[in-house]
Amino acid sequence: NAGVTQTPKFQVLKTGQSMTLQCAQDMNHEYMSWYRQDPGMGLRLIHYSVGAGITDQGEVPNGYNVSRSTTEDFPLRLLSAAPSQTSVYFCASTPFRGGQSPLHFGNGTRLTVT
Amino acid sequence: AQSVTQLGSHVSVSEGALVLLRCNYSSSVPPYLFWYVQYPNQGLQLLLKYTTGATLVKGINGFEAEFKKSETSFHLTKPSAHMSDAAEYFCAVSETSGSRLTFGEGTQLTVNP
């Protein structure tokens, strides 16, 4: 059981480039989300999805797009990378919409924007 | 809106000593509370959670936390620290209406031999 898989593990971009961070889960979880982790700021929610075809913004959505065409996949797109988007990105999923179910995290993508 | 405050971004203890990591939250509705641990270059793993029922919650690796509604706190403790406990710890809160988790800033735990 692979759980939540994120690719790539590391990425370096130049300012203005675009890219997609991939996230896939094989647990048939309804809810998926993207967080960014920055030193001293914990994890902040970027976007989330409560099911295929449904997405919504989190705390820090600017500069990022998401889509959810299948239950398994939830890619995060950076439209025009900026140095402020240098961060570690985590994808997470949970089976239920209710708040009591813990999140299952991927191992992260470390992104550097120069 | 919900929020989480973790007191102390860095905590250092000796091996065998008590571990106490502090977490206070604010929430407009009864919350669900979580502690996650992150080892270097890994994602977050669930240590323990409080949803309903008993306010003292036991988790993995000998950790436990107590939900104190009157103090809006959910402090994490372990009676005797082990070197393998060195990691970053995150407190998080979600409201009963949804799965949006709000995290604290994290506490880096160092265990000295």
PDB file of C-alpha atoms in Angstrom:
ATOM      1  CA  ASN A   1       0.000   0.000   0.000  1.00  0.00           C
ATOM      2  CA  ALA A   2       1.800   3.124  -1.233  1.00  0.00           C
ATOM      3  CA  GLY A   3      -0.363   5.693   0.612  1.00  0.00           C
ATOM      4  CA  VAL A   4       0.219   9.264  -0.605  1.00  0.00           C
ATOM      5  CA  THR A   5       2.902   9.613  -3.291  1.00  0.00           C
ATOM      6  CA  GLN A   6       4.389  12.952  -4.273  1.00  0.00           C
ATOM      7  CA  THR A   7       6.656  13.651  -7.220  1.00  0.00           C
ATOM      8  CA  PRO A   8       9.187  15.060  -7.704  1.00  0.00           C
ATOM      9  CA  LYS A   9      11.054  15.046  -4.379  1.00  0.00           C
ATOM     10  CA  PHE A  10      13.168  18.052  -5.339  1.00  0.00           C
ATOM     11  CA  GLN A  11      12.763  20.770  -7.951  1.00  0.00           C
ATOM     12  CA  VAL A  12      14.596  23.953  -8.862  1.00  0.00           C
ATOM     13  CA  LEU A  13      12.806  26.532 -10.990  1.00  0.00           C
ATOM     14  CA  LYS A  14      13.685  29.919 -12.377  1.00  0.00           C
ATOM     15  CA  THR A  15      11.390  32.846 -11.698  1.00  0.00           C
ATOM     16  CA  GLY A  16       8.510  32.842 -14.152  1.00  0.00           C
ATOM     17  CA  GLN A  17       8.633  29.140 -14.991  1.00  0.00           C
ATOM     18  CA  SER A  18       5.603  26.947 -14.461  1.00  0.00           C
ATOM     19  CA  MET A  19       5.396  23.405 -13.214  1.00  0.00           C
ATOM     20  CA  THR A  20       3.067  20.808 -11.736  1.00  0.00           C
ATOM     21  CA  LEU A  21       3.605  18.995  -8.454  1.00  0.00           C
ATOM     22  CA  GLN A  22       2.035  15.578  -8.598  1.00  0.00           C
ATOM     23  CA  CYS A  23       0.105  13.875  -5.800  1.00  0.00           C
ATOM     24  CA  ALA A  24      -1.555  10.477  -5.943  1.00  0.00           C
ATOM     25  CA  GLN A  25      -3.202   8.366  -3.256  1.00  0.00           C
ATOM     26  CA  ASP A  26      -4.316   4.752  -3.481  1.00  0.00           C
ATOM     27  CA  MET A  27      -6.563   4.687  -0.402  1.00  0.00           C
ATOM     28  CA  ASN A  28      -9.751   5.889  -2.128  1.00  0.00           C
ATOM     29  CA  HIS A  29      -9.816   8.978   0.107  1.00  0.00           C
ATOM     30  CA  GLU A  30     -12.413  11.637  -0.678  1.00  0.00           C
ATOM     31  CA  TYR A  31     -10.546  14.564   0.807  1.00  0.00           C
ATOM     32  CA  MET A  32      -7.173  15.766  -0.486  1.00  0.00           C
ATOM     33  CA  SER A  33      -5.234  18.890   0.282  1.00  0.00           C
ATOM     34  CA  TRP A  34      -1.999  20.764  -0.373  1.00  0.00           C
ATOM     35  CA  TYR A  35       0.040  22.494   2.319  1.00  0.00           C
ATOM     36  CA  ARG A  36       3.242  24.478   2.207  1.00  0.00           C
ATOM     37  CA  GLN A  37       5.702  24.366   5.076  1.00  0.00           C
ATOM     38  CA  ASP A  38       7.922  27.332   5.842  1.00  0.00           C
ATOM     39  CA  PRO A  39      10.254  27.714   8.851  1.00  0.00           C
ATOM     40  CA  GLY A  40       8.485  29.135  11.882  1.00  0.00           C
ATOM     41  CA  MET A  41       5.103  29.169  10.148  1.00  0.00           C
ATOM     42  CA  GLY A  42       3.935  25.595  10.463  1.00  0.00           C
ATOM     43  CA  LEU A  43       1.889  24.233   7.574  1.00  0.00           C
ATOM     44  CA  ARG A  44      -0.485  26.472   5.675  1.00  0.00           C
ATOM     45  CA  LEU A  45      -3.342  25.196   3.534  1.00  0.00           C
ATOM     46  CA  ILE A  46      -3.117  26.124  -0.157  1.00  0.00           C
ATOM     47  CA  HIS A  47      -6.051  24.295  -1.773  1.00  0.00           C
ATOM     48  CA  TYR A  48      -8.212  21.351  -0.926  1.00  0.00           C
ATOM     49  CA  SER A  49     -10.746  19.039  -2.538  1.00  0.00           C
ATOM     50  CA  VAL A  50     -13.654  17.144  -0.990  1.00  0.00           C
ATOM     51  CA  GLY A  51     -14.122  14.884  -4.011  1.00  0.00           C
ATOM     52  CA  ALA A  52     -13.566  14.524  -7.737  1.00  0.00           C
ATOM     53  CA  GLY A  53     -14.573  17.699  -9.557  1.00  0.00           C
ATOM     54  CA  ILE A  54     -14.697  19.816  -6.383  1.00  0.00           C
ATOM     55  CA  THR A  55     -11.900  22.115  -5.237  1.00  0.00           C
ATOM     56  CA  ASP A  56     -11.683  25.117  -2.957  1.00  0.00           C
ATOM     57  CA  GLN A  57      -9.147  27.642  -1.739  1.00  0.00           C
ATOM     58  CA  GLY A  58      -7.307  27.446   1.512  1.00  0.00           C
ATOM     59  CA  GLU A  59      -5.352  30.040   3.432  1.00  0.00           C
ATOM     60  CA  VAL A  60      -2.677  30.852   0.814  1.00  0.00           C
ATOM     61  CA  PRO A  61      -4.042  30.041  -2.680  1.00  0.00           C
ATOM     62  CA  ASN A  62      -2.534  32.875  -4.737  1.00  0.00           C
ATOM     63  CA  GLY A  63      -0.186  31.690  -7.481  1.00  0.00           C
ATOM     64  CA  TYR A  64      -1.422  28.111  -7.392  1.00  0.00           C
ATOM     65  CA  ASN A  65      -4.068  26.160  -9.288  1.00  0.00           C
ATOM     66  CA  VAL A  66      -5.496  22.717  -8.626  1.00  0.00           C
ATOM     67  CA  SER A  67      -7.870  20.293 -10.296  1.00  0.00           C
ATOM     68  CA  ARG A  68      -9.387  16.980  -9.229  1.00  0.00           C
ATOM     69  CA  SER A  69     -10.449  14.909 -12.214  1.00  0.00           C
ATOM     70  CA  THR A  70     -10.121  11.575 -10.396  1.00  0.00           C
ATOM     71  CA  THR A  71     -10.342  10.435  -6.786  1.00  0.00           C
ATOM     72  CA  GLU A  72      -6.690   9.371  -6.847  1.00  0.00           C
ATOM     73  CA  ASP A  73      -4.903  12.439  -8.221  1.00  0.00           C
ATOM     74  CA  PHE A  74      -4.659  16.028  -7.025  1.00  0.00           C
ATOM     75  CA  PRO A  75      -1.944  17.976  -8.898  1.00  0.00           C
ATOM     76  CA  LEU A  76      -0.796  21.432  -7.814  1.00  0.00           C
ATOM     77  CA  ARG A  77       0.191  23.861 -10.554  1.00  0.00           C
ATOM     78  CA  LEU A  78       2.481  26.832 -10.140  1.00  0.00           C
ATOM     79  CA  LEU A  79       1.534  29.237 -12.887  1.00  0.00           C
ATOM     80  CA  SER A  80       4.533  31.580 -12.802  1.00  0.00           C
ATOM     81  CA  ALA A  81       7.010  30.675 -10.092  1.00  0.00           C
ATOM     82  CA  ALA A  82       8.246  33.355  -7.706  1.00  0.00           C
ATOM     83  CA  PRO A  83      11.016  33.205  -5.068  1.00  0.00           C
ATOM     84  CA  SER A  84       8.305  33.527  -2.395  1.00  0.00           C
ATOM     85  CA  GLN A  85       7.089  30.085  -3.452  1.00  0.00           C
ATOM     86  CA  THR A  86      10.328  28.471  -2.323  1.00  0.00           C
ATOM     87  CA  SER A  87       9.038  26.006   0.246  1.00  0.00           C
ATOM     88  CA  VAL A  88       8.359  22.385   1.053  1.00  0.00           C
ATOM     89  CA  TYR A  89       5.007  21.233  -0.278  1.00  0.00           C
ATOM     90  CA  PHE A  90       2.977  18.438   1.269  1.00  0.00           C
ATOM     91  CA  CYS A  91      -0.022  16.658  -0.113  1.00  0.00           C
ATOM     92  CA  ALA A  92      -2.373  14.986   2.358  1.00  0.00           C
ATOM     93  CA  SER A  93      -5.561  12.950   2.210  1.00  0.00           C
ATOM     94  CA  THR A  94      -8.216  11.636   4.552  1.00  0.00           C
ATOM     95  CA  PRO A  95     -11.190   9.353   3.984  1.00  0.00           C
ATOM     96  CA  PHE A  96     -13.886  11.526   5.498  1.00  0.00           C
ATOM     97  CA  ARG A  97     -15.012  15.107   5.223  1.00  0.00           C
ATOM     98  CA  GLY A  98     -15.579  15.322   8.943  1.00  0.00           C
ATOM     99  CA  GLY A  99     -12.775  16.843  10.950  1.00  0.00           C
ATOM    100  CA  GLN A 100     -12.025  13.888  13.190  1.00  0.00           C
ATOM    101  CA  SER A 101     -10.206  11.763  10.648  1.00  0.00           C
ATOM    102  CA  PRO A 102      -6.445  12.359  10.625  1.00  0.00           C
ATOM    103  CA  LEU A 103      -4.562  13.335   7.506  1.00  0.00           C
ATOM    104  CA  HIS A 104      -2.186  10.984   5.709  1.00  0.00           C
ATOM    105  CA  PHE A 105       0.803  12.899   4.364  1.00  0.00           C
ATOM    106  CA  GLY A 106       3.161  12.350   1.471  1.00  0.00           C
ATOM    107  CA  ASN A 107       6.900  12.832   1.954  1.00  0.00           C
ATOM    108  CA  GLY A 108       6.944  16.271   0.412  1.00  0.00           C
ATOM    109  CA  THR A 109       8.388  18.152  -2.554  1.00  0.00           C
ATOM    110  CA  ARG A 110      11.190  20.598  -1.818  1.00  0.00           C
ATOM    111  CA  LEU A 111      10.928  23.484  -4.291  1.00  0.00           C
ATOM    112  CA  THR A 112      13.498  26.214  -4.803  1.00  0.00           C
ATOM    113  CA  VAL A 113      12.740  29.193  -7.025  1.00  0.00           C
ATOM    114  CA  THR A 114      15.757  31.271  -8.075  1.00  0.00           C
TER     115      THR A 114
ATOM    116  CA  ALA B   1     -11.795  31.114  12.855  1.00  0.00           C
ATOM    117  CA  GLN B   2      -9.571  28.560  14.513  1.00  0.00           C
ATOM    118  CA  SER B   3      -5.949  29.061  15.477  1.00  0.00           C
ATOM    119  CA  VAL B   4      -3.179  27.192  17.254  1.00  0.00           C
ATOM    120  CA  THR B   5      -0.270  28.500  19.295  1.00  0.00           C
ATOM    121  CA  GLN B   6       2.685  26.349  20.259  1.00  0.00           C
ATOM    122  CA  LEU B   7       4.776  27.867  23.027  1.00  0.00           C
ATOM    123  CA  GLY B   8       8.469  27.444  22.310  1.00  0.00           C
ATOM    124  CA  SER B   9       9.809  26.876  18.827  1.00  0.00           C
ATOM    125  CA  HIS B  10      12.706  24.889  20.286  1.00  0.00           C
ATOM    126  CA  VAL B  11      12.700  22.626  23.328  1.00  0.00           C
ATOM    127  CA  SER B  12      15.762  20.795  24.576  1.00  0.00           C
ATOM    128  CA  VAL B  13      15.689  17.978  27.137  1.00  0.00           C
ATOM    129  CA  SER B  14      18.083  15.374  28.431  1.00  0.00           C
ATOM    130  CA  GLU B  15      17.574  11.718  27.631  1.00  0.00           C
ATOM    131  CA  GLY B  16      15.293  10.255  30.297  1.00  0.00           C
ATOM    132  CA  ALA B  17      13.785  13.600  31.250  1.00  0.00           C
ATOM    133  CA  LEU B  18      10.152  14.637  30.958  1.00  0.00           C
ATOM    134  CA  VAL B  19       9.028  16.005  27.621  1.00  0.00           C
ATOM    135  CA  LEU B  20       6.387  18.756  27.701  1.00  0.00           C
ATOM    136  CA  LEU B  21       5.338  20.500  24.502  1.00  0.00           C
ATOM    137  CA  ARG B  22       2.674  23.157  24.885  1.00  0.00           C
ATOM    138  CA  CYS B  23      -0.278  23.825  22.615  1.00  0.00           C
ATOM    139  CA  ASN B  24      -3.150  26.253  23.013  1.00  0.00           C
ATOM    140  CA  TYR B  25      -5.972  26.645  20.538  1.00  0.00           C
ATOM    141  CA  SER B  26      -8.915  28.846  19.779  1.00  0.00           C
ATOM    142  CA  SER B  27     -12.038  27.576  18.121  1.00  0.00           C
ATOM    143  CA  SER B  28     -15.616  28.769  17.898  1.00  0.00           C
ATOM    144  CA  VAL B  29     -16.968  25.225  18.096  1.00  0.00           C
ATOM    145  CA  PRO B  30     -15.826  22.066  19.910  1.00  0.00           C
ATOM    146  CA  PRO B  31     -12.607  21.125  18.170  1.00  0.00           C
ATOM    147  CA  TYR B  32     -10.814  18.009  17.133  1.00  0.00           C
ATOM    148  CA  LEU B  33      -7.173  18.168  18.209  1.00  0.00           C
ATOM    149  CA  PHE B  34      -4.130  16.419  16.845  1.00  0.00           C
ATOM    150  CA  TRP B  35      -0.420  16.074  17.426  1.00  0.00           C
ATOM    151  CA  TYR B  36       1.785  15.157  14.477  1.00  0.00           C
ATOM    152  CA  VAL B  37       5.505  14.384  14.401  1.00  0.00           C
ATOM    153  CA  GLN B  38       7.872  15.083  11.530  1.00  0.00           C
ATOM    154  CA  TYR B  39      11.247  13.374  11.260  1.00  0.00           C
ATOM    155  CA  PRO B  40      13.891  14.916   8.973  1.00  0.00           C
ATOM    156  CA  ASN B  41      13.036  14.810   5.276  1.00  0.00           C
ATOM    157  CA  GLN B  42       9.747  13.051   5.897  1.00  0.00           C
ATOM    158  CA  GLY B  43       6.075  13.881   5.920  1.00  0.00           C
ATOM    159  CA  LEU B  44       4.016  14.258   9.066  1.00  0.00           C
ATOM    160  CA  GLN B  45       2.843  11.245  11.041  1.00  0.00           C
ATOM    161  CA  LEU B  46      -0.046  11.182  13.471  1.00  0.00           C
ATOM    162  CA  LEU B  47       0.998  10.828  17.119  1.00  0.00           C
ATOM    163  CA  LEU B  48      -2.427  11.066  18.720  1.00  0.00           C
ATOM    164  CA  LYS B  49      -5.792  12.740  18.415  1.00  0.00           C
ATOM    165  CA  TYR B  50      -8.660  13.924  20.574  1.00  0.00           C
ATOM    166  CA  THR B  51     -12.166  13.810  19.139  1.00  0.00           C
ATOM    167  CA  THR B  52     -14.640  13.048  21.906  1.00  0.00           C
ATOM    168  CA  GLY B  53     -14.739  11.115  25.165  1.00  0.00           C
ATOM    169  CA  ALA B  54     -11.764  10.695  27.490  1.00  0.00           C
ATOM    170  CA  THR B  55      -9.738  13.870  27.724  1.00  0.00           C
ATOM    171  CA  LEU B  56      -6.433  12.068  28.329  1.00  0.00           C
ATOM    172  CA  VAL B  57      -5.339  10.592  25.041  1.00  0.00           C
ATOM    173  CA  LYS B  58      -2.534   8.101  24.583  1.00  0.00           C
ATOM    174  CA  GLY B  59      -0.597   7.920  21.366  1.00  0.00           C
ATOM    175  CA  ILE B  60       2.311   6.106  19.815  1.00  0.00           C
ATOM    176  CA  ASN B  61       5.846   5.964  21.204  1.00  0.00           C
ATOM    177  CA  GLY B  62       4.718   6.637  24.796  1.00  0.00           C
ATOM    178  CA  PHE B  63       3.305  10.104  24.170  1.00  0.00           C
ATOM    179  CA  GLU B  64       0.069  11.352  25.638  1.00  0.00           C
ATOM    180  CA  ALA B  65      -1.895  14.602  25.683  1.00  0.00           C
ATOM    181  CA  GLU B  66      -4.685  16.011  27.787  1.00  0.00           C
ATOM    182  CA  PHE B  67      -7.527  18.110  26.432  1.00  0.00           C
ATOM    183  CA  LYS B  68      -8.384  20.872  28.904  1.00  0.00           C
ATOM    184  CA  LYS B  69     -11.364  22.809  27.661  1.00  0.00           C
ATOM    185  CA  SER B  70     -11.219  25.422  30.424  1.00  0.00           C
ATOM    186  CA  GLU B  71      -7.620  26.231  29.498  1.00  0.00           C
ATOM    187  CA  THR B  72      -8.078  25.679  25.719  1.00  0.00           C
ATOM    188  CA  SER B  73      -4.948  23.560  25.858  1.00  0.00           C
ATOM    189  CA  PHE B  74      -3.744  20.248  24.473  1.00  0.00           C
ATOM    190  CA  HIS B  75      -0.207  19.813  25.812  1.00  0.00           C
ATOM    191  CA  LEU B  76       1.890  16.831  24.738  1.00  0.00           C
ATOM    192  CA  THR B  77       3.907  14.890  27.307  1.00  0.00           C
ATOM    193  CA  LYS B  78       6.191  11.896  27.571  1.00  0.00           C
ATOM    194  CA  PRO B  79       7.585  10.783  30.935  1.00  0.00           C
ATOM    195  CA  SER B  80      11.040   9.827  29.692  1.00  0.00           C
ATOM    196  CA  ALA B  81      12.644  11.201  26.534  1.00  0.00           C
ATOM    197  CA  HIS B  82      14.524   8.954  24.147  1.00  0.00           C
ATOM    198  CA  MET B  83      17.074  10.006  21.568  1.00  0.00           C
ATOM    199  CA  SER B  84      14.734   8.803  18.832  1.00  0.00           C
ATOM    200  CA  ASP B  85      12.138  11.393  19.944  1.00  0.00           C
ATOM    201  CA  ALA B  86      14.187  14.189  18.399  1.00  0.00           C
ATOM    202  CA  ALA B  87      11.931  15.626  15.700  1.00  0.00           C
ATOM    203  CA  GLU B  88       9.570  18.490  14.992  1.00  0.00           C
ATOM    204  CA  TYR B  89       6.135  18.330  16.567  1.00  0.00           C
ATOM    205  CA  PHE B  90       3.014  20.030  15.312  1.00  0.00           C
ATOM    206  CA  CYS B  91      -0.257  20.651  17.106  1.00  0.00           C
ATOM    207  CA  ALA B  92      -3.315  21.005  14.878  1.00  0.00           C
ATOM    208  CA  VAL B  93      -7.010  21.734  15.229  1.00  0.00           C
ATOM    209  CA  SER B  94      -9.991  21.091  13.011  1.00  0.00           C
ATOM    210  CA  GLU B  95     -13.573  22.028  13.576  1.00  0.00           C
ATOM    211  CA  THR B  96     -16.295  19.438  13.624  1.00  0.00           C
ATOM    212  CA  SER B  97     -17.793  20.804  10.444  1.00  0.00           C
ATOM    213  CA  GLY B  98     -14.960  19.989   8.079  1.00  0.00           C
ATOM    214  CA  SER B  99     -11.498  18.636   7.395  1.00  0.00           C
ATOM    215  CA  ARG B 100      -9.571  21.896   7.204  1.00  0.00           C
ATOM    216  CA  LEU B 101      -6.709  21.432   9.608  1.00  0.00           C
ATOM    217  CA  THR B 102      -4.988  24.457  11.116  1.00  0.00           C
ATOM    218  CA  PHE B 103      -1.441  23.853  12.319  1.00  0.00           C
ATOM    219  CA  GLY B 104       0.681  25.507  14.938  1.00  0.00           C
ATOM    220  CA  GLU B 105       4.130  26.805  14.103  1.00  0.00           C
ATOM    221  CA  GLY B 106       5.850  23.647  15.279  1.00  0.00           C
ATOM    222  CA  THR B 107       8.256  22.817  18.116  1.00  0.00           C
ATOM    223  CA  GLN B 108      11.666  21.343  17.407  1.00  0.00           C
ATOM    224  CA  LEU B 109      12.549  18.847  20.129  1.00  0.00           C
ATOM    225  CA  THR B 110      16.223  18.134  20.793  1.00  0.00           C
ATOM    226  CA  VAL B 111      17.192  15.249  23.091  1.00  0.00           C
ATOM    227  CA  ASN B 112      20.667  15.479  24.613  1.00  0.00           C
ATOM    228  CA  PRO B 113      22.580  12.383  25.719  1.00  0.00           C
TER     229      PRO B 113
END
